CSV table of C-alpha atoms and ligand atoms in Angstrom, one decimal:
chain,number,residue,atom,x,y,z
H,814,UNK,CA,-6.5,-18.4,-14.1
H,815,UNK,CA,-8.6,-17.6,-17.1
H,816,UNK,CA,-8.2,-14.9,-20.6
H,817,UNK,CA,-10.0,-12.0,-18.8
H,818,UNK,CA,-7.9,-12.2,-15.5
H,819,UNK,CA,-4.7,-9.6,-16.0
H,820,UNK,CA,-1.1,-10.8,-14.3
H,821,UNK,CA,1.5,-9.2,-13.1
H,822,UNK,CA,4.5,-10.8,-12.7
H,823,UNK,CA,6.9,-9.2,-9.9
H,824,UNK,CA,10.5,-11.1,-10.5
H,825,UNK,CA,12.1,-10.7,-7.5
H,826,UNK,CA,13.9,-14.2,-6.2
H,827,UNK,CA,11.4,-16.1,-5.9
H,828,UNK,CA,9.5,-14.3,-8.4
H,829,UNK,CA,5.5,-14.2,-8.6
H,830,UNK,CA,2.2,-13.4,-10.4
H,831,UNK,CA,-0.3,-10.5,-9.4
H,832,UNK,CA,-3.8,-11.6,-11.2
H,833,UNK,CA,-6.3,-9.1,-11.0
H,834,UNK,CA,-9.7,-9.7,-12.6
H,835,UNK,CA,-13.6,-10.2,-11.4
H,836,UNK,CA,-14.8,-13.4,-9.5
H,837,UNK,CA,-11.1,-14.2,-8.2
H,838,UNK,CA,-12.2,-14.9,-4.5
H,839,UNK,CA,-14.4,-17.4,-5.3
H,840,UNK,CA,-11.6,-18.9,-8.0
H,841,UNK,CA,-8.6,-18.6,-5.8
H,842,UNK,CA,-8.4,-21.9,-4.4
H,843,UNK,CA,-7.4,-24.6,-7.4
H,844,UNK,CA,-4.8,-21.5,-8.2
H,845,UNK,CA,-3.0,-21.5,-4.9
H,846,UNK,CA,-3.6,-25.3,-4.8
H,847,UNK,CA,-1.3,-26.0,-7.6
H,848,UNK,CA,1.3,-23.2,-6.6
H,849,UNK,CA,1.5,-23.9,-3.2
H,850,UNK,CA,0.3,-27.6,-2.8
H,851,UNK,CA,-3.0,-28.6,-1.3
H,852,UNK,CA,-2.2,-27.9,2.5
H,853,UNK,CA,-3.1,-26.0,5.8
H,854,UNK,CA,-4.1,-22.4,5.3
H,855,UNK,CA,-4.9,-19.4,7.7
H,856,UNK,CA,-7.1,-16.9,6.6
H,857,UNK,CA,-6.2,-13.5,8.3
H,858,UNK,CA,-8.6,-10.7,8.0
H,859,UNK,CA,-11.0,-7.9,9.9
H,860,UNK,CA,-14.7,-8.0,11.2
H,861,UNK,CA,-15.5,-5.7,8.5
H,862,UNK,CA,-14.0,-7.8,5.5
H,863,UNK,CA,-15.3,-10.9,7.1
H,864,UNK,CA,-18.6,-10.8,6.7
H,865,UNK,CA,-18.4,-10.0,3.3
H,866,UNK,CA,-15.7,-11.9,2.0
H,867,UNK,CA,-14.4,-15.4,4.0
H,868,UNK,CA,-17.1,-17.6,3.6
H,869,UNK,CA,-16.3,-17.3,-0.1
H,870,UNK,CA,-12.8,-17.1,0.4
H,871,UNK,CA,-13.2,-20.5,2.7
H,872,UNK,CA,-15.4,-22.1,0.9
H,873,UNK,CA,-12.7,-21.7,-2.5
H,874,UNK,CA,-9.9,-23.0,-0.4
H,875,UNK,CA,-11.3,-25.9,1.1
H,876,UNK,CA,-13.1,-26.9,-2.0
H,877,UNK,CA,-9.3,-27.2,-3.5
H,878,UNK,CA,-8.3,-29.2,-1.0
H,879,UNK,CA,-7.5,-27.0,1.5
H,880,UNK,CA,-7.6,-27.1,5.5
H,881,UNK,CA,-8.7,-23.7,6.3
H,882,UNK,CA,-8.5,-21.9,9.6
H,883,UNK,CA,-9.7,-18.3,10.3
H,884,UNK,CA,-8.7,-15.3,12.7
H,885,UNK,CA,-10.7,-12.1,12.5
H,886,UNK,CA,-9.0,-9.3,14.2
H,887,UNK,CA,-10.8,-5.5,14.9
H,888,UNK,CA,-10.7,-3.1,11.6
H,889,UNK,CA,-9.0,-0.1,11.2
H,890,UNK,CA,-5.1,1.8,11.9
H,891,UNK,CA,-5.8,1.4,15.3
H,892,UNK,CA,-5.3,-2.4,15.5
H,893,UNK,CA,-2.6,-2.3,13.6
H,894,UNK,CA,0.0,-2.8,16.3
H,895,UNK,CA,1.8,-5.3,18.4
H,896,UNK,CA,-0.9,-6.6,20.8
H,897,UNK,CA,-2.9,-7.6,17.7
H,898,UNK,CA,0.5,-9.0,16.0
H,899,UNK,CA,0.8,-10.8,19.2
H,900,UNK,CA,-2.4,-12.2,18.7
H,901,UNK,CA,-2.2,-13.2,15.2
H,902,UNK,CA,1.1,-15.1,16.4
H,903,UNK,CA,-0.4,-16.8,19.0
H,904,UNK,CA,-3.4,-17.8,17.0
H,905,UNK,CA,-0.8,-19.2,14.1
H,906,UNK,CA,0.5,-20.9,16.6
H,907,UNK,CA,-2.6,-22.8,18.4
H,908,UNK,CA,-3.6,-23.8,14.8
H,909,UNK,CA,-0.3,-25.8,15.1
H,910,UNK,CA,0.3,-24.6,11.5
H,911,UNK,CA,4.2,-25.2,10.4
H,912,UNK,CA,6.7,-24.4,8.1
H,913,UNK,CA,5.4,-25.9,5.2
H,914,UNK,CA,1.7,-24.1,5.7
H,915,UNK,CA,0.8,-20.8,4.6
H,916,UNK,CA,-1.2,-17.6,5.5
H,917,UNK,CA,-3.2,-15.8,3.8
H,918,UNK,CA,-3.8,-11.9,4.4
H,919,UNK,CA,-7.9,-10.8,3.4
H,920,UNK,CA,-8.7,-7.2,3.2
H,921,UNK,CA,-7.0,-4.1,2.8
H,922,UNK,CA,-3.7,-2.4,3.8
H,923,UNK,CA,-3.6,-2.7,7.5
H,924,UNK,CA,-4.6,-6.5,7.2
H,925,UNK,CA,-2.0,-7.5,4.9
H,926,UNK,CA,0.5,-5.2,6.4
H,927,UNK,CA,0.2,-6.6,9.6
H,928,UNK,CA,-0.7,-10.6,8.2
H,929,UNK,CA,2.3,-10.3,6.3
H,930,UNK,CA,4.3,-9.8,9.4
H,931,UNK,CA,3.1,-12.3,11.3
H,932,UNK,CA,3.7,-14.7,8.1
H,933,UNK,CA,7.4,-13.0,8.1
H,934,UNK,CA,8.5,-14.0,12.0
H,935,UNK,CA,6.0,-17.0,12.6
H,936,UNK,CA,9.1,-19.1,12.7
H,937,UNK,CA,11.3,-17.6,11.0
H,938,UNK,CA,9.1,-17.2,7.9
H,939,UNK,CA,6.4,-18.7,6.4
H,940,UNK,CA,4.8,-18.6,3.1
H,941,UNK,CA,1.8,-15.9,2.6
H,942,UNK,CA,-0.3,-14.9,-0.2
H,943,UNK,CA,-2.2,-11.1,-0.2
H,944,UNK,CA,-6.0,-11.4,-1.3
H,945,UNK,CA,-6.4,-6.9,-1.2
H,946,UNK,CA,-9.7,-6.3,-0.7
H,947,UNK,CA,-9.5,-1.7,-0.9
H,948,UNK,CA,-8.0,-0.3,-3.8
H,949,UNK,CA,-5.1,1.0,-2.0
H,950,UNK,CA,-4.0,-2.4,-1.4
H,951,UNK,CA,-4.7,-3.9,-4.7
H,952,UNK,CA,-2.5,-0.8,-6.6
H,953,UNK,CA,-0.2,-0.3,-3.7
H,954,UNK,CA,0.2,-2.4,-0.4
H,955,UNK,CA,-0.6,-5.7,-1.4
H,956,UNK,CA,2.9,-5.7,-3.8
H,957,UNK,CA,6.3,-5.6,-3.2
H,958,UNK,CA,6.9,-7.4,0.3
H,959,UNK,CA,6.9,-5.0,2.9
H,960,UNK,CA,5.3,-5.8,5.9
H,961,UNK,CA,5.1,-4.0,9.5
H,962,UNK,CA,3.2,-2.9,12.3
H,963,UNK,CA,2.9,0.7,14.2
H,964,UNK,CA,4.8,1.6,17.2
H,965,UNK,CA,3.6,4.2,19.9
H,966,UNK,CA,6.4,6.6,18.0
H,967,UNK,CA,5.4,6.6,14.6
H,968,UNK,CA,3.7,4.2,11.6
H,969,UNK,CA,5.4,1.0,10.2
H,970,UNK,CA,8.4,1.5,12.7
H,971,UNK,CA,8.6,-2.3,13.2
H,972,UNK,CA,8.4,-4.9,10.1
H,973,UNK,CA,10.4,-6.7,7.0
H,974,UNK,CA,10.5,-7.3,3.8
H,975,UNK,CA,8.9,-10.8,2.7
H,976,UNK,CA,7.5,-10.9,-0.3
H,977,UNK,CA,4.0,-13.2,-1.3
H,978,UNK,CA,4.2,-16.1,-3.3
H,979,UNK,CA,1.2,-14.4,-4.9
H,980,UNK,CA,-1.2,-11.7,-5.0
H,981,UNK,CA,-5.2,-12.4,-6.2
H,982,UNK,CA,-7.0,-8.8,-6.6
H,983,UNK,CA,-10.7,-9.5,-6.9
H,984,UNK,CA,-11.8,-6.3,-8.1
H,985,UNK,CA,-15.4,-7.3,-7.4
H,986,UNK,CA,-14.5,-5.9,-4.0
H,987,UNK,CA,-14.1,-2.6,-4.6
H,988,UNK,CA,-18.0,-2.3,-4.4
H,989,UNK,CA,-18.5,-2.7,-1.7
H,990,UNK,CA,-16.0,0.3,-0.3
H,991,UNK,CA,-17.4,3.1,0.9
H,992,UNK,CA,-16.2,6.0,-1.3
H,993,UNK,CA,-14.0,7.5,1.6
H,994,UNK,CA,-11.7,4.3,1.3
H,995,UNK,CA,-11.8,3.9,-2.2
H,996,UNK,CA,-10.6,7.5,-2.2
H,997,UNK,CA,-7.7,6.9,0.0
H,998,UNK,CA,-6.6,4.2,-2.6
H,999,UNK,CA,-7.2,6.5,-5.1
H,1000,UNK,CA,-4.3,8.5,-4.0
H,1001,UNK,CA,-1.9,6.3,-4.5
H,1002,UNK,CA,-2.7,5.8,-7.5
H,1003,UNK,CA,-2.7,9.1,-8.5
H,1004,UNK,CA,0.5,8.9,-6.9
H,1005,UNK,CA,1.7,6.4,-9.4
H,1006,UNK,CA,0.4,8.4,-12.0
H,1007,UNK,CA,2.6,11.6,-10.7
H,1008,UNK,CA,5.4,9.4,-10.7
H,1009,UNK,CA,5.7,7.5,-14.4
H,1010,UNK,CA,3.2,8.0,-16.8
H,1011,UNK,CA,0.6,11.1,-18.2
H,1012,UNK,CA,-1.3,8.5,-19.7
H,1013,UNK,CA,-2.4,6.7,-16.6
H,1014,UNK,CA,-2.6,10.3,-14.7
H,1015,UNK,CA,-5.2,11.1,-17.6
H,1016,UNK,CA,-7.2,8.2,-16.7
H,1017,UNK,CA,-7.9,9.8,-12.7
H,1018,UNK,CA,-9.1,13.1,-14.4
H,1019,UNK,CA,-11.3,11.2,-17.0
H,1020,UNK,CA,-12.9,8.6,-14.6
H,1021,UNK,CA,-11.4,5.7,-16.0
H,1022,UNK,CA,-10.7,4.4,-12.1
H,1023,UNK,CA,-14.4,4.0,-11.1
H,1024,UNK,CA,-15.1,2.7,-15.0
H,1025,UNK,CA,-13.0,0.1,-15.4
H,1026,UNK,CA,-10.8,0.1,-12.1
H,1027,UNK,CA,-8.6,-3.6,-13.1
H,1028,UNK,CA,-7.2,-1.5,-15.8
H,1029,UNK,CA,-6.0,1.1,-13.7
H,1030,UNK,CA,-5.2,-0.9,-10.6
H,1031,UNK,CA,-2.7,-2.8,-13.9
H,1032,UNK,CA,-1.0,-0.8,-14.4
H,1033,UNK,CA,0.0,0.9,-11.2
H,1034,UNK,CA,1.2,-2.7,-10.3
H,1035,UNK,CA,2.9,-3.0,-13.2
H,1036,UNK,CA,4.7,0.3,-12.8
H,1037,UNK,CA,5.3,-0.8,-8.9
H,1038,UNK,CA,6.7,-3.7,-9.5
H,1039,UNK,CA,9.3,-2.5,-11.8
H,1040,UNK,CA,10.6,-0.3,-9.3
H,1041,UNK,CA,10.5,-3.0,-6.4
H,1042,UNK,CA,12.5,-5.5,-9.3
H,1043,UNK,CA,15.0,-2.7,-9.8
H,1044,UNK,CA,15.1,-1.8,-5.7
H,1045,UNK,CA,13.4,-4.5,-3.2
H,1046,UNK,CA,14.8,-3.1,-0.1
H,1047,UNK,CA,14.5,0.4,-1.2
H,1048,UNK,CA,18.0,1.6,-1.4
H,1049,UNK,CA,17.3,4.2,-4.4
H,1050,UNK,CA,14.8,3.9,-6.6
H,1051,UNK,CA,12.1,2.7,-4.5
H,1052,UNK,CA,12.1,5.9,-2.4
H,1053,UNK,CA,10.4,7.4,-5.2
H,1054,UNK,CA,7.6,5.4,-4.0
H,1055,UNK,CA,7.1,8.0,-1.1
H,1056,UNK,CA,6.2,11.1,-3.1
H,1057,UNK,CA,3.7,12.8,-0.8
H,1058,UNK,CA,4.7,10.8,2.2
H,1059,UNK,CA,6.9,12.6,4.2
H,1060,UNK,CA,4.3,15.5,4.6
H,1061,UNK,CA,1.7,12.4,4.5
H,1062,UNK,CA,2.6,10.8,7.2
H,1063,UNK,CA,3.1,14.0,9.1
H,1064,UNK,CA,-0.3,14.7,8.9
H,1065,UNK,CA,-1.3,11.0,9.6
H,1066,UNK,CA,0.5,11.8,13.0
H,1067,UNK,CA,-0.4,15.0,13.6
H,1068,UNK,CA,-4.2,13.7,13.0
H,1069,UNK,CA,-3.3,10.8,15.8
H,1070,UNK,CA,-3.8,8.7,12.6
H,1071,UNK,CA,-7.5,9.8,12.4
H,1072,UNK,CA,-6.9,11.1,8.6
H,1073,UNK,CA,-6.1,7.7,7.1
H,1074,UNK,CA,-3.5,7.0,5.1
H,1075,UNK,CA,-4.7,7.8,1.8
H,1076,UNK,CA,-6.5,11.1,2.4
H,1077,UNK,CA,-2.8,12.3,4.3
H,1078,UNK,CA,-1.1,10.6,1.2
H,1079,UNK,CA,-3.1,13.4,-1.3
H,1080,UNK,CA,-3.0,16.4,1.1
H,1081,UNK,CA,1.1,15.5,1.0
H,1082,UNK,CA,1.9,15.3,-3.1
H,1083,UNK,CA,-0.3,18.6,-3.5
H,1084,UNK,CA,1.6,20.6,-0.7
H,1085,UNK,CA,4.8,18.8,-1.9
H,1086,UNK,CA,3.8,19.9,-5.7
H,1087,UNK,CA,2.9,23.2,-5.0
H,1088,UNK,CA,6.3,23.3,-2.9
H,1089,UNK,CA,8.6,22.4,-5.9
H,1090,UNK,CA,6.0,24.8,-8.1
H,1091,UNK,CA,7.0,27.6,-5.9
H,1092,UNK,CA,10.3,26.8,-5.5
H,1093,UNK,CA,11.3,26.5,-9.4
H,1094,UNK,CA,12.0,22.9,-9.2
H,1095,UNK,CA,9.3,21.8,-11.4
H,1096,UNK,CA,9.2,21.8,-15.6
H,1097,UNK,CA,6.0,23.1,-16.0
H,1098,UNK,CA,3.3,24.1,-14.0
H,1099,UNK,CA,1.5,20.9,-12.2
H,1100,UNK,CA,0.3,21.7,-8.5
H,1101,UNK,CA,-3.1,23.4,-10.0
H,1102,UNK,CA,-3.4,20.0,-12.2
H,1103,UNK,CA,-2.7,17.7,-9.5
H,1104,UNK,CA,-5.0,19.3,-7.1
H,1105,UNK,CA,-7.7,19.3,-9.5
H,1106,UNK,CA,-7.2,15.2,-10.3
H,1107,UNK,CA,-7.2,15.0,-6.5
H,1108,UNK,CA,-10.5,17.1,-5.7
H,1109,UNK,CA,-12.0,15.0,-8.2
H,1110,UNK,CA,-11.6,11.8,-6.8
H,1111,UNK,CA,-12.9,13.1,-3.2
H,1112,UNK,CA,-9.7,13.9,-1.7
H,1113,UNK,CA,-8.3,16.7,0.1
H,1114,UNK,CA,-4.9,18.7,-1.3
H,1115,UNK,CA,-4.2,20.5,1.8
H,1116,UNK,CA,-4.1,20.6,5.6
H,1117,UNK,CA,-4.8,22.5,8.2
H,1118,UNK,CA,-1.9,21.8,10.4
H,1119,UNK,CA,0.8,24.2,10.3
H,1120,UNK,CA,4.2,24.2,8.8
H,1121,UNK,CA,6.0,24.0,11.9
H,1122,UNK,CA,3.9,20.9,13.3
H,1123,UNK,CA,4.1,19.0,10.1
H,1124,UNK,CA,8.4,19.5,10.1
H,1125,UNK,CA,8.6,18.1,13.5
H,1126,UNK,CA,6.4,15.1,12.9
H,1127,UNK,CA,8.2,14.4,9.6
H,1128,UNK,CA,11.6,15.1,11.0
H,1129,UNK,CA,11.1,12.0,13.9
H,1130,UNK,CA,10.2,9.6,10.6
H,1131,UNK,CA,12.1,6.7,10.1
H,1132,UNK,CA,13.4,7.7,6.7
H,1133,UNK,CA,15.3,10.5,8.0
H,1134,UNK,CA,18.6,9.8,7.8
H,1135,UNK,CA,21.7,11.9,9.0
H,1136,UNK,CA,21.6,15.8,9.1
H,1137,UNK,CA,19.4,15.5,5.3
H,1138,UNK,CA,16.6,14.2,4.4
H,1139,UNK,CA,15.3,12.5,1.0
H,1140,UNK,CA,12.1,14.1,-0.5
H,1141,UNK,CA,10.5,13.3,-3.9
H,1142,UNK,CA,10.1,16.1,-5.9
H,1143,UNK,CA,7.9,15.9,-8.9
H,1144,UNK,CA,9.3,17.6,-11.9
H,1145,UNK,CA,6.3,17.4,-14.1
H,1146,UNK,CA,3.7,14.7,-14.9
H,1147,UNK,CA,5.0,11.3,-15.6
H,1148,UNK,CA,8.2,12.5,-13.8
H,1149,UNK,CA,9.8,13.1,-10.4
H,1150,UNK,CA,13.0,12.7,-9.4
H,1151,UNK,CA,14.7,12.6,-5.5
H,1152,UNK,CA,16.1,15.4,-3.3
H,1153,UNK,CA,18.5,15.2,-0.2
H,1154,UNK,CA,17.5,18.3,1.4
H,1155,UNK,CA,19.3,19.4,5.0
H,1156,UNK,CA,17.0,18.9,7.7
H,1157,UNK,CA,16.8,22.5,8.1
H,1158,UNK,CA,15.3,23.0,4.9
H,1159,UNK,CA,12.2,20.9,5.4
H,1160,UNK,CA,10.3,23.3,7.7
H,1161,UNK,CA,11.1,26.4,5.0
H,1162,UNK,CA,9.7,23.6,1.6
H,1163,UNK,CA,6.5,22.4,3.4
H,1164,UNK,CA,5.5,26.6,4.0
H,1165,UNK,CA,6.1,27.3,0.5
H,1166,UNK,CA,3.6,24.4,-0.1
H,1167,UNK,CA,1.1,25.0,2.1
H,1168,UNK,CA,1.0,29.1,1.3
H,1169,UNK,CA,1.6,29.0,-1.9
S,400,LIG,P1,-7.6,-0.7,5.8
S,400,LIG,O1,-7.0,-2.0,5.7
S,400,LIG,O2,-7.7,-0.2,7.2
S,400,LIG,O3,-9.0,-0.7,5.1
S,400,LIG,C1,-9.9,0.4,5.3
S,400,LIG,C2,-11.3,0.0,5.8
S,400,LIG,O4,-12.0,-0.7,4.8
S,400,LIG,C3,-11.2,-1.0,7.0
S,400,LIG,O5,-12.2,-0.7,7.9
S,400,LIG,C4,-11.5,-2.3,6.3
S,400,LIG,O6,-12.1,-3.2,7.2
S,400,LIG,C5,-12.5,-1.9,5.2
S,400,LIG,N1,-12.6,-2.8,4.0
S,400,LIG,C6,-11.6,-3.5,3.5
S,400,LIG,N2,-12.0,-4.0,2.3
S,400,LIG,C7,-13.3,-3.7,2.2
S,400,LIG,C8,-14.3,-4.0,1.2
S,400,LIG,N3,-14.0,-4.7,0.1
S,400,LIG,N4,-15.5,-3.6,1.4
S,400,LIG,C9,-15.8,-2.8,2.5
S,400,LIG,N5,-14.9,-2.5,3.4
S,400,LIG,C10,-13.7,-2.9,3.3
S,400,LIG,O7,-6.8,0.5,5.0
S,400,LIG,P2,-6.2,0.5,3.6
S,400,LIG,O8,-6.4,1.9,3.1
S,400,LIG,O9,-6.5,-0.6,2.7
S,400,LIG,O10,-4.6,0.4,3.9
S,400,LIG,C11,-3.9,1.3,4.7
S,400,LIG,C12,-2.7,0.7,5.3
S,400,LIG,O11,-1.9,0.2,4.3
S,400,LIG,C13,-1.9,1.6,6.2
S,400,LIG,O12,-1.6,1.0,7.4
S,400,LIG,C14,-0.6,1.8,5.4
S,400,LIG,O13,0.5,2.0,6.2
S,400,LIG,C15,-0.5,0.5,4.6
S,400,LIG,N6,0.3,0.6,3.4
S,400,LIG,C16,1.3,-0.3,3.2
S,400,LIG,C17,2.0,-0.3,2.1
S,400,LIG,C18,3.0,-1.4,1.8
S,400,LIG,O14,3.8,-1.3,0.9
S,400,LIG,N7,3.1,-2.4,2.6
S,400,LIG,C19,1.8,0.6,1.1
S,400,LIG,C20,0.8,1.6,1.3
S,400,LIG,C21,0.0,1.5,2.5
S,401,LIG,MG1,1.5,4.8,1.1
């Protein structure tokens, strides 16, 4: 769009751009216009980003041409299951939109999660672009095309991979978060820092996030989408993307998914890095560092559900495959690398974190 507006591109087939930048929302609509052609559009969000954000968003789209429709849909985890995927099919549906039209997903994770979903099926597949409106999905969600809903059994346990045809990260946004969920998206981005790169782990200790947040939120897309380039459908590679997720989402389900995502997301990488501290996997000492980074930037680093609760929630996730499961094990800063561990093993890892 203009000099002061970063992009991203994510070259999977077909490839496209990530623009991150201030004012996008109320810019977006001659940009989609000329990448997707000026035609009928469905705004799916929540009744908390709604009043904030989709009169702008509307009033972009439609002054570029578009026709724009709207569907606002209850906030929060809770919603995000089949009855309101249901919903946002049907509603797709009464709008008569068709093939050639497009969706577009307003708010945070669980919005484009579950928008993305509907876009995915709503026959067969239609085109959708993410407009993240938390941090989480602007460094995290809002890229690399997968898409699901909850099931009574577990999170994300029905969905696909689709990939946008773009992504537009108004960081403006973020300022209107409250700090709880800029926290939880805070996490993965220390997350991403764990993962590839000191220097953008430095910038969560130093307070570069809250400073100047489109850097940041950069280059954790940047690093993202290389991994979902090298691994879209996450046969390798992208697995690394769950460090701090399997004990993550056992807290999530242990909580009954009242600690969100994020906040689970943090307790998991520092159990899982005092885990690997303790158990001589790492190269250097990190759990103290990472806990610190995480404390910080108002988020817990441990839990108070036991060992034994958290194996048996993790061991009924999705990822498990076979008699072993795949962990990511940081090794230092910058670095972490993955670990098939026998099921049997997980119960004995998560006490070493959570005692150590
Ligand atoms: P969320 O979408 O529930 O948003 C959190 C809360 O903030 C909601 O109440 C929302 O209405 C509100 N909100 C959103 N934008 C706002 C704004 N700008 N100002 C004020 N309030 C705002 O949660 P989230 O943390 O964004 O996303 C979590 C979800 O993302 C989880 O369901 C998780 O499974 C999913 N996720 C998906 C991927 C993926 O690759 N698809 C990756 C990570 C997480
Ligand atoms: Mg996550």
């Amino acid at each position: 769009m203009t000099d002061s507006i970063r992009t991203i591109p994510v070259r999977v087939q077909p490839s496209y751009d990530v623009s991150i930048g201030s004012g996008l929302l109320g810019r977006c609509g001659d940009y989609l216009a000329a990448l997707l052609g000026q035609r009928k559009i469905a705004v799916l969000t929540d009744d908390t980003v709604a009043p904030l954000y989709l009169d702008t968003v509307t009033a972009a789209l439609e002054g570029a041409g578009f026709t724009v429709c709207s569907h606002v849909f209850p906030a929060g985890e809770g919603h995000k299951d089949l009855s309101t995927l249901a919903e946002l099919l049907e509603f797709l549906s009464s709008e008569h939109l068709t093939r050639t039209d497009c969706v577009a997903a307003l708010g945070g994770g669980v919005v484009g999660d579950m928008a993305g979903f509907a876009a995915a099926v709503y026959l067969r597949g239609i085109r959708y672009v993410q407009l993240p409106t938390t941090l989480l999905a602007a460094v995290d969600s809002s890229v690399g095309g997968k898409t699901a809903v909850d099931l009574t059994a577990g999170k994300n346990l029905a969905g696909a991979f689709c990939q946008p045809a773009a992504v537009i990260c108004d960081t403006d946004c973020l300022k209107t978060l409250p700090p709880d969920v800029f926290a939880d998206g805070a996490a993965e981005a220390v997350k991403t820092g764990v993962l590839s790169d000191e220097g953008l782990f430095a910038l969560f200790e130093d307070g570069t996030l809250t400073a100047d947040p489109g850097e940041v939120i950069a280059r954790c897309v940047a690093y993202k989408a290389g991994v979902v380039e090298r691994d879209e459908k996450e046969q390798g590679e992208r697995k690394l993307l769950n460090l701090g997720h399997t004990v993550g989402h056992a807290i999530e389900k242990c909580s009954g998914y009242a600690i969100p995502h994020g906040h689970a997301v943090a307790a998991g990488l520092a159990v899982i890095a005092r885990s690997a501290e303790t158990l001589g996997w790492t190269k250097e000492p990190i759990a103290g560092r990472i806990a610190a980074c995480l404390a910080k930037n108002g988020l817990p680093t441990g839990t108070d559900f036991s060992a034994e609760a958290l194996a048996e929630a993790a061991l009924s996730d999705k990822k498990r495959a076979g008699g072993d499961i795949t962990l990511v094990i940081p090794r230092k800063i910058g670095a972490c690398q993955l670990r098939k561990v026998p099921v049997a093993e997980l119960l004995p890892i998560i006490r070493a974190g959570l005692e150590a």
